[in-house]
Tab-separated table of C-alpha atoms in Angstrom:
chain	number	residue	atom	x	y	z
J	1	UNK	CA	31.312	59.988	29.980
J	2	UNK	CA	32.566	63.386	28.654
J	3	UNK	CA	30.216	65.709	26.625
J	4	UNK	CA	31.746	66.817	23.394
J	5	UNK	CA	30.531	69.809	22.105
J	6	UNK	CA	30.574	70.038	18.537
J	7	UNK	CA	30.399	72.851	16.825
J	8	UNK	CA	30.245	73.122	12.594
J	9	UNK	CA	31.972	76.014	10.898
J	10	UNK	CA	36.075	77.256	11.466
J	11	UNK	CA	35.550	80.555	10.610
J	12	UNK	CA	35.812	83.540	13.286
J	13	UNK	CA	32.669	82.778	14.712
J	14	UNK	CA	33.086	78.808	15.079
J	15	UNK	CA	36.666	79.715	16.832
J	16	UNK	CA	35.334	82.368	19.247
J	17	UNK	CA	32.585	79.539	20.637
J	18	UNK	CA	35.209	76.874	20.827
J	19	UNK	CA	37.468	79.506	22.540
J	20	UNK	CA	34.283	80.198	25.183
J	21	UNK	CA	33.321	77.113	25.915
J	22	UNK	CA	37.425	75.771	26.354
J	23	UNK	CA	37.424	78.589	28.846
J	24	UNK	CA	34.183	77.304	30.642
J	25	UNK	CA	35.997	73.636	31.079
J	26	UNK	CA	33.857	72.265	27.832
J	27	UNK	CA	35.391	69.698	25.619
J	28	UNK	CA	34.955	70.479	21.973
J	29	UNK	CA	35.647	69.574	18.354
J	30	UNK	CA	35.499	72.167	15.663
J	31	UNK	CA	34.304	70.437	12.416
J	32	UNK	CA	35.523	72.765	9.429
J	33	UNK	CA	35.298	71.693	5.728
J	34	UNK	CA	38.135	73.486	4.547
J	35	UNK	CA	41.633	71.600	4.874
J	36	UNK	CA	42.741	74.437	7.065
J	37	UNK	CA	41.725	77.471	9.045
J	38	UNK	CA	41.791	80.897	7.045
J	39	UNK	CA	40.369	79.999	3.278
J	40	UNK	CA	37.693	82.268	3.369
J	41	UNK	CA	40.091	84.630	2.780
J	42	UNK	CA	43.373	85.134	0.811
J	43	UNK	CA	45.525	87.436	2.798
J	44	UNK	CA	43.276	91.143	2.877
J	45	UNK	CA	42.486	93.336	5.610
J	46	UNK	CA	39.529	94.072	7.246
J	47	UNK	CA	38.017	96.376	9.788
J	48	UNK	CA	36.262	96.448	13.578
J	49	UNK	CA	34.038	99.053	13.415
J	50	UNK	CA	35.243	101.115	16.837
J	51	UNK	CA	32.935	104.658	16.884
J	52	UNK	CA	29.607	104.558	18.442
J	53	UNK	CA	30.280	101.924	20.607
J	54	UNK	CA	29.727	101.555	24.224
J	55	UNK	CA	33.554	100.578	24.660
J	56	UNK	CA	36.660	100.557	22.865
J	57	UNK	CA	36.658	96.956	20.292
J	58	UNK	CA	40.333	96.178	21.677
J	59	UNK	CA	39.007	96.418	25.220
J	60	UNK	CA	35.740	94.138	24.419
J	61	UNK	CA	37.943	91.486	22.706
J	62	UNK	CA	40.253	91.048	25.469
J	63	UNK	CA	37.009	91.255	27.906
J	64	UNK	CA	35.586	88.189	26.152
J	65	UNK	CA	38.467	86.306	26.830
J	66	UNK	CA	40.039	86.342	23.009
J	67	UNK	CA	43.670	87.025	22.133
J	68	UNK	CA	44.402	89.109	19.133
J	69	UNK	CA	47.267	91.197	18.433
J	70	UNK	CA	48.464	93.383	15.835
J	71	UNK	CA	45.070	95.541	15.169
J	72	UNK	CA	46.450	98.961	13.469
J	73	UNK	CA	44.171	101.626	15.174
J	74	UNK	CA	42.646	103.678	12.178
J	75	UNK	CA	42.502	107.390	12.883
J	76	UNK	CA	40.182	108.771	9.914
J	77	UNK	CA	37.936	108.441	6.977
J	78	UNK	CA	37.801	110.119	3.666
J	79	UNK	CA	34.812	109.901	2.327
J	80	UNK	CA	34.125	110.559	-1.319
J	81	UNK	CA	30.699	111.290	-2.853
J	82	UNK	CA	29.856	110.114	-7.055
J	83	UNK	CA	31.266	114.117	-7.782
J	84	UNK	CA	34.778	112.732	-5.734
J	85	UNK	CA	34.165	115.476	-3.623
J	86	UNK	CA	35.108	114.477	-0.009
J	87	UNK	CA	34.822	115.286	3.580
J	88	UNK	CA	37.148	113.878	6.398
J	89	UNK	CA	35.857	112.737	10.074
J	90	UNK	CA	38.667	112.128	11.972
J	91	UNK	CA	39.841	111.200	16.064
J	92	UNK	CA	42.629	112.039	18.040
J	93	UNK	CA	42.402	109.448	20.575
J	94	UNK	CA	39.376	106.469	20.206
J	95	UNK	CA	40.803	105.191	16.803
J	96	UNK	CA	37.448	104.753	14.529
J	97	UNK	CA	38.597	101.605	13.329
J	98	UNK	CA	40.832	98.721	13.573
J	99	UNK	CA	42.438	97.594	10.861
J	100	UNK	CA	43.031	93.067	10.921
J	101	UNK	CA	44.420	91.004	8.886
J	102	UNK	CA	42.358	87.750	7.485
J	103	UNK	CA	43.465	84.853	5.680
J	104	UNK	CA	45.960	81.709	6.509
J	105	UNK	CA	48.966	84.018	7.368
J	106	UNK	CA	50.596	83.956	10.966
J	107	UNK	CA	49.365	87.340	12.242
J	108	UNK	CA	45.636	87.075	10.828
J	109	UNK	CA	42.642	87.141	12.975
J	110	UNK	CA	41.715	83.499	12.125
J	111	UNK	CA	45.359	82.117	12.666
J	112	UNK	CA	45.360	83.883	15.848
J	113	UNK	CA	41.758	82.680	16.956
J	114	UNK	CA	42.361	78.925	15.884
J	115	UNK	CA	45.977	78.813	18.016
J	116	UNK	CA	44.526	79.839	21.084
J	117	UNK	CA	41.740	77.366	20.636
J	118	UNK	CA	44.108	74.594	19.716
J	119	UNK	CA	46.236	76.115	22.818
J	120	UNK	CA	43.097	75.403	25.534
J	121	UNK	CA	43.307	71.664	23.514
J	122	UNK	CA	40.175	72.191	21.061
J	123	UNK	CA	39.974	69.263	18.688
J	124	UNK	CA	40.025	70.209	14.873
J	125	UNK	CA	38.419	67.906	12.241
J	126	UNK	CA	39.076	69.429	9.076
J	127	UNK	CA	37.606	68.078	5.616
J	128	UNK	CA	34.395	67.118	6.793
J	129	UNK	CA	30.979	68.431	8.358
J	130	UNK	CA	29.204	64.656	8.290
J	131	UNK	CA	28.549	64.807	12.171
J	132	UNK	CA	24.663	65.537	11.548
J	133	UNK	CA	24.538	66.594	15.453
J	134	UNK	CA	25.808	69.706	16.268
J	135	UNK	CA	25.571	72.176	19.419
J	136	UNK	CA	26.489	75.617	17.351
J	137	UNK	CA	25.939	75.995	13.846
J	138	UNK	CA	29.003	78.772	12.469
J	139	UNK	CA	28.903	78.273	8.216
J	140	UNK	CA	29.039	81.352	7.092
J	141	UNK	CA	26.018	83.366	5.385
J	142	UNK	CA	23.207	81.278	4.732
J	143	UNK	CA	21.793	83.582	2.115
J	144	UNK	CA	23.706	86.292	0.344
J	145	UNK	CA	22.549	89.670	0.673
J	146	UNK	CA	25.469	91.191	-0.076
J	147	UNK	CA	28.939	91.124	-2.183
J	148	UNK	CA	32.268	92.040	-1.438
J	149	UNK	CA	35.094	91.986	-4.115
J	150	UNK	CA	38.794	93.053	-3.829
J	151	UNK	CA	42.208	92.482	-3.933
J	152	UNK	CA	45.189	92.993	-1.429
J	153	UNK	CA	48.260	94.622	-2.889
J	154	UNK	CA	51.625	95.122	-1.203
J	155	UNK	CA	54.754	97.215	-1.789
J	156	UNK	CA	52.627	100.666	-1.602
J	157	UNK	CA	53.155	103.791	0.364
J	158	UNK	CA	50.036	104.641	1.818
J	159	UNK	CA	48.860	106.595	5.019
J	160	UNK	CA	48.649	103.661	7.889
J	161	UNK	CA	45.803	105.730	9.740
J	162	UNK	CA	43.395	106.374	6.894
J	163	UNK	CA	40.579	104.864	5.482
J	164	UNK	CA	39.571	105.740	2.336
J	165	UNK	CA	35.451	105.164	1.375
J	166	UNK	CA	32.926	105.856	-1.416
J	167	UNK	CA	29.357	105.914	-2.439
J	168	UNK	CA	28.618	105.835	-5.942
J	169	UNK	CA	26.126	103.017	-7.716
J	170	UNK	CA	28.491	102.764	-11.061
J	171	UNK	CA	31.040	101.408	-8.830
J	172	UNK	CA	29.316	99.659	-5.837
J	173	UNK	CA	25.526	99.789	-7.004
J	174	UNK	CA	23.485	100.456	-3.475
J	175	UNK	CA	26.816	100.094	-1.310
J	176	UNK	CA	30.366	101.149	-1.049
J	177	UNK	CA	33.855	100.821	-2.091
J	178	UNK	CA	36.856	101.458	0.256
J	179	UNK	CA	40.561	100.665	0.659
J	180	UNK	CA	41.497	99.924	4.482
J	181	UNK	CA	45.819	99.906	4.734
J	182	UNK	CA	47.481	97.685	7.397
J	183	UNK	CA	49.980	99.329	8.349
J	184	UNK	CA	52.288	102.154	5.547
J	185	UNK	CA	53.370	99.001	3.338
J	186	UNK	CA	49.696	96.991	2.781
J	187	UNK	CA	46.505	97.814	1.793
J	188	UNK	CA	43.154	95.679	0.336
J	189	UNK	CA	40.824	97.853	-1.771
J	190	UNK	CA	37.042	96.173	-2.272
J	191	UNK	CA	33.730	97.228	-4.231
J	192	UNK	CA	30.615	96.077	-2.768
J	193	UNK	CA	27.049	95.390	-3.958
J	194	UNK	CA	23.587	95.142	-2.074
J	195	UNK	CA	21.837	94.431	-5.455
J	196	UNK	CA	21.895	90.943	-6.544
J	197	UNK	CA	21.515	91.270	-9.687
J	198	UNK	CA	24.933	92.694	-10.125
J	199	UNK	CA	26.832	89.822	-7.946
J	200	UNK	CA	28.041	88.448	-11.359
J	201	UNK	CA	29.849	91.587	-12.113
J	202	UNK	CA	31.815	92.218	-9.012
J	203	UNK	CA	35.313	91.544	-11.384
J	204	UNK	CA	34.220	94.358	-13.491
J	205	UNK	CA	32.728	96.950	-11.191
J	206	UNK	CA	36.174	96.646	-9.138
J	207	UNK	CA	38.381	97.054	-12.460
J	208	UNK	CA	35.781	100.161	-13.382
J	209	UNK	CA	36.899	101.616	-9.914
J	210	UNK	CA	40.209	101.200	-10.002
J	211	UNK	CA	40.195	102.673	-13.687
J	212	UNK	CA	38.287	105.880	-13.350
J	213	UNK	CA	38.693	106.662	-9.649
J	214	UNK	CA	42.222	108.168	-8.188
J	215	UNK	CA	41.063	108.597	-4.844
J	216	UNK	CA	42.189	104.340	-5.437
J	217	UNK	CA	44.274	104.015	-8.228
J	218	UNK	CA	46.587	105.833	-6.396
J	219	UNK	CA	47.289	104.240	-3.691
J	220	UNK	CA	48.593	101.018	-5.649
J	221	UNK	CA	50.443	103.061	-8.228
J	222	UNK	CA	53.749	100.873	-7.079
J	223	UNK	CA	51.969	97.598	-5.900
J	224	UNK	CA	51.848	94.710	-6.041
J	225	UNK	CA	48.329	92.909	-6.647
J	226	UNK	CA	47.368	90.050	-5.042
J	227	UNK	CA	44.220	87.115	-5.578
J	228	UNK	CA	41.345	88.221	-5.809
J	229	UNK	CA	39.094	87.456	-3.027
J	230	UNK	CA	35.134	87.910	-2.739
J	231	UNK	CA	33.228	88.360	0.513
J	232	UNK	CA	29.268	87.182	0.309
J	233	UNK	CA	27.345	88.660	3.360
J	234	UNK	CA	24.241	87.975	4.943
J	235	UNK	CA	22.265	90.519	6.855
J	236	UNK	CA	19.688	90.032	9.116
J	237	UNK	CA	17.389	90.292	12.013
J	238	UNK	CA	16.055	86.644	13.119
J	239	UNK	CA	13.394	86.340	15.574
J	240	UNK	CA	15.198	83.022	17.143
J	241	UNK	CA	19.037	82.201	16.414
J	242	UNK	CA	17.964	78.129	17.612
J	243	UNK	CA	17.215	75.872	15.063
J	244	UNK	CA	15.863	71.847	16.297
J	245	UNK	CA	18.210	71.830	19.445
J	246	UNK	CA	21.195	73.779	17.328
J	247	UNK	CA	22.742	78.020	18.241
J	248	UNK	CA	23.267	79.192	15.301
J	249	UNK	CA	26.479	82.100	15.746
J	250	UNK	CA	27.827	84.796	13.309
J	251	UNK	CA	26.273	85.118	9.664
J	252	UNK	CA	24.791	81.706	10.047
J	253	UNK	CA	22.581	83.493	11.608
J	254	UNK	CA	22.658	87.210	9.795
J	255	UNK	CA	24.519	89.217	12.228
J	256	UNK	CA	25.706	91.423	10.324
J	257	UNK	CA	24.816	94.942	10.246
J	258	UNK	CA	22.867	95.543	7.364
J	259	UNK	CA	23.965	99.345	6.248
J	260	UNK	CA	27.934	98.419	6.028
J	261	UNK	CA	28.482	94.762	6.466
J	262	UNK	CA	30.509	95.033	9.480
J	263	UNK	CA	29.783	91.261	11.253
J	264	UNK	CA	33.376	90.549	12.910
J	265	UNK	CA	32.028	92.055	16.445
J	266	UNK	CA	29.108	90.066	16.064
J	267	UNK	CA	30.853	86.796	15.054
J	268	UNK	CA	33.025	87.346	18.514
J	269	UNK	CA	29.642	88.137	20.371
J	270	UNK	CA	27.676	85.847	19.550
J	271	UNK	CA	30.318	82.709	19.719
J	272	UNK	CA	30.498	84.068	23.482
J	273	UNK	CA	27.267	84.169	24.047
J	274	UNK	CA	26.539	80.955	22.584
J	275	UNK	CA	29.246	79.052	25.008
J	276	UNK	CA	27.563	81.100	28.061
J	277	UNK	CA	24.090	79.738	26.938
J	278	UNK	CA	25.497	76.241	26.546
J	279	UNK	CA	27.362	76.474	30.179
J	280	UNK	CA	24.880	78.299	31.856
J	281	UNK	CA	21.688	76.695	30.794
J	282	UNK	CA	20.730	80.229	29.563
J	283	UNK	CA	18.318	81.649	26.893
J	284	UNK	CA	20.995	82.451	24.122
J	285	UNK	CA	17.758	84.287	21.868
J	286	UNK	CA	17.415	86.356	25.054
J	287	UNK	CA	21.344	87.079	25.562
J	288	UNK	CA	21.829	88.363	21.702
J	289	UNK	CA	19.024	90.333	21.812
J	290	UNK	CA	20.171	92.253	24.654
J	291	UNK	CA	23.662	92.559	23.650
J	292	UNK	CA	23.383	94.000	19.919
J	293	UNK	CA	19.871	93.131	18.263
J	294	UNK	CA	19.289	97.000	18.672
J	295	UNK	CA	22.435	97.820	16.538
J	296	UNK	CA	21.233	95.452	13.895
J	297	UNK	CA	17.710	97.102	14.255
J	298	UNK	CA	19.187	100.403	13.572
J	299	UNK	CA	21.711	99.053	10.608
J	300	UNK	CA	18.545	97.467	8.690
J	301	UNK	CA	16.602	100.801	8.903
J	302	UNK	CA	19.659	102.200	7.308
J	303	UNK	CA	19.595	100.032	5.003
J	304	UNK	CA	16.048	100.630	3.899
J	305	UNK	CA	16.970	104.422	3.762
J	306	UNK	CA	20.310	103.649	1.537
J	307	UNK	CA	18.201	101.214	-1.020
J	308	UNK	CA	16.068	104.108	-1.896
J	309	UNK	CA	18.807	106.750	-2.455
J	310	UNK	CA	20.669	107.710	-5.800
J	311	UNK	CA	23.968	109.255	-6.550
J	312	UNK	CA	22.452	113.126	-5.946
J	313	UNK	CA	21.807	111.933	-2.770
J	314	UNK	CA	25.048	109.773	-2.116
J	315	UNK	CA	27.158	113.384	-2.883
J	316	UNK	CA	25.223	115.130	0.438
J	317	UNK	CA	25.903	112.364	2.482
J	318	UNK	CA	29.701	112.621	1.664
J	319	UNK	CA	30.461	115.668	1.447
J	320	UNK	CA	29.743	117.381	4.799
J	321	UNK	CA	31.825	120.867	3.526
J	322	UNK	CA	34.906	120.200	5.786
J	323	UNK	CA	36.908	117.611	7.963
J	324	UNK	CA	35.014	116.839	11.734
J	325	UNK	CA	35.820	114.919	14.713
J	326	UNK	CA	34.045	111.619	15.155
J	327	UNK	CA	31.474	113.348	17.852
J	328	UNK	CA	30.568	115.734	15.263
J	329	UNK	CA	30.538	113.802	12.397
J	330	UNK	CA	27.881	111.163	14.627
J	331	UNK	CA	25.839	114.426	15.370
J	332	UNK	CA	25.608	115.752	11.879
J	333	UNK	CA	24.769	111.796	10.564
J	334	UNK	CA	21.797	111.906	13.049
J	335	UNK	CA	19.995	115.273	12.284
J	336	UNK	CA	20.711	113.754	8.564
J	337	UNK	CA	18.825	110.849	8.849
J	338	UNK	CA	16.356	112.806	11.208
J	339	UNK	CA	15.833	115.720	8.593
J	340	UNK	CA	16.853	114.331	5.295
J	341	UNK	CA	15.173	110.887	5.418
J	342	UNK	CA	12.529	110.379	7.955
J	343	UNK	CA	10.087	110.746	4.907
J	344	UNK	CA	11.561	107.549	3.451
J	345	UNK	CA	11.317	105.523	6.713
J	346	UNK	CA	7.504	106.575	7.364
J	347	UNK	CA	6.702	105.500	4.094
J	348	UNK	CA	8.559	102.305	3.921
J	349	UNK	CA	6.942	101.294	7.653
J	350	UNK	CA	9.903	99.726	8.965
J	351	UNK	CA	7.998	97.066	11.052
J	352	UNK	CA	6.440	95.398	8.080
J	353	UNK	CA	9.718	95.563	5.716
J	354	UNK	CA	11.029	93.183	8.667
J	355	UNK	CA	8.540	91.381	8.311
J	356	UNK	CA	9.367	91.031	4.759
J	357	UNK	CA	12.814	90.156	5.051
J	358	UNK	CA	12.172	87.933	7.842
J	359	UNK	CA	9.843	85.884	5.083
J	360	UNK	CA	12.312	85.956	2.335
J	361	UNK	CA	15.293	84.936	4.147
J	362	UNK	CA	13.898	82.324	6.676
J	363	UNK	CA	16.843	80.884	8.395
J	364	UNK	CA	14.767	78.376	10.322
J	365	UNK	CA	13.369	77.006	7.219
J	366	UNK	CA	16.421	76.212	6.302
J	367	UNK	CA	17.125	71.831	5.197
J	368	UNK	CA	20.461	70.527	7.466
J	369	UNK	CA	22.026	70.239	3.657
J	370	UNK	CA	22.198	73.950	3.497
J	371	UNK	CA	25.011	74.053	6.122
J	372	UNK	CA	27.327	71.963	4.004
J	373	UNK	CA	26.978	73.497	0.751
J	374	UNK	CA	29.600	75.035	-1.273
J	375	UNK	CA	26.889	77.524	-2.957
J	376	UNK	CA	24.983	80.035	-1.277
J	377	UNK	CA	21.136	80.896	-2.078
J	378	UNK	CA	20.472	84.171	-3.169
J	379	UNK	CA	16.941	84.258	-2.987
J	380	UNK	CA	15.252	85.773	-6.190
């Protein structure tokens, strides 16, 4: 008789395992609450983090056996510091980013995902996660660290290359706000939070952006606004991704890097190396771990470092004094943190604030409930 593989979750993650393990000969049903593929999301775009990686994100995608098209290659970053003064790090050839679309629109990343799966004849049950026996766990964040709010707008004239980011706490209190385009013609603008208490205020923090800061405003001067949409993250650095005889992939399990929420590569990593565990017989805790548990190590120490700064400091981490290339911009971020903050890190002791946040946000803890819940614990 035929193994199924079942695997919980439609979301990027869920789609890159079923993709894997299709390609590896595996029979498999996808069970996704949602009536579709794509509701995370309303139509926004999002970005693959591509500098300081060990090969181009395009590249890896296609290595791992995923096909996505229409990534717009993103050339440069403004950043902007609480003063809205700015510096630019740009590339002439690696783009620093690509630029997606999400959502349950024909060229998004998760319509693209779920075709080819449905191509290599993965089985969809949508409206229900009652199956209480599942090989890969993909729900989403289990906890929410983190908050994303925005809106896509369309109709604008904007430069397609350039991404446009900033650190102040009025807007995005301990993160970031930035406005990724897609293409000249599209662009999503978000505000995000890593302080909880604030998660009920996303609406208002993004209209107090778009209000007092031009550097935004105008960009959407002529567009036109879509639904709102609101991203929760969850951040973190397990010591096992298994839970009873279940992989847990993406932000089910907290891959996500902790210092700017990017968790797309991760989502595509980990699905892979899920379906190689599965096929292979293989220790998936041991294949994550050597594929990108160093990154997130790195991410949560910037983290720590971010949580403990304040607009004064936000200003000299923006403003460098003039545009760079991505080499020199990586070069100057390293003697920062080296110079500027390796007071904060020795007094924080990194190894026992993972500790911490391994105790507060226990994954394997977690009752099978969790995974089918509409609301997400924010741990207090």
């Amino acid at each position: 008789m035929t193994q199924i593989r079942k695997i919980v979750g439609g979301g990027l993650s869920g789609l890159a395992t079923a993709i894997a393990l299709a390609h590896k000969g595996e029979t498999v049903t996808v069970y996704e609450r949602s009536k579709t593929i794509g509701t995370k999301f309303p139509e926004s775009v999002h970005a693959f983090r591509n500098y300081n990686t060990f090969m181009d994100e395009n590249d890896f995608i296609k290595s791992r056996g995923f096909i996505i098209n229409n990534l717009k290659p993103i050339h440069k970053i403004i950043k902007f510091g609480p003063s809205l003064k700015f510096s630019e790090t740009y590339s002439k050839d690696k783009p620093l980013f690509y630029a997606t679309k999400r959502g349950n629109v024909n060229n998004s990343l998760d319509y693209q995902l779920s075709e080819q799966a449905k191509n290599l004849n993965v089985e969809f049950q949508f409206g229900t996660t009652n199956n209480k026996s599942f090989d890969v766990i993909a729900t989403g964040a289990a906890f929410a660290t983190e908050m994303g709010y925005g809106h896509h707008y369309t109709d604008v004239n904007v430069k397609d290359d350039t991404i446009i980011f900033l650190l102040n706490d009025y807007f995005a209190p301990k993160g970031y706000a930035y406005a990724i385009p897609y293409g000249k013609n599209e662009i999503s603008i978000v505000t995000t939070s890593f302080v909880r208490s604030s998660f009920n205020s996303m609406s208002t923090l993004f209209d107090r952006l778009i209000d007092n800061v031009p550097a935004f405003s105008e960009l959407i001067e002529s567009g036109k606004r879509g639904p709102a949409f609101a991203k929760i993250g969850f951040s973190y650095l397990p010591k096992t991704a298994k839970v009873k005889n279940s992989l847990l992939v993406g932000e089910a399990a907290g891959f996500s890097e902790a210092d700017r929420g990017f968790g797309m590569h991760y989502a595509l990593e980990s699905g892979f190396l899920a379906a190689k565990a599965i096929t292979e017989r293989s220790d998936y805790d041991e294949l994550w771990k050597t594929s990108f548990e160093s990154n997130l190590i790195v991410a949560f120490k910037r983290r720590l470092i971010l949580n403990n700064l304040g607009n004064e400091q936000y200003d000299k981490l923006a403003n460098t004094g003039t545009a760079m290339s991505s080499d020199e911009y990586l070069k100057h971020k390293k003697a920062q943190t080296t110079n500027m903050f390796k007071q904060i890190l020795d007094n924080l002791h990194t190894a026992n604030e993972i500790k911490k946040h391994r105790k507060m946000f226990d994954i394997t803890q977690l009752n099978e409930r969790l995974w089918n819940l509409d609301t997400i614990p924010t741990h207090n």
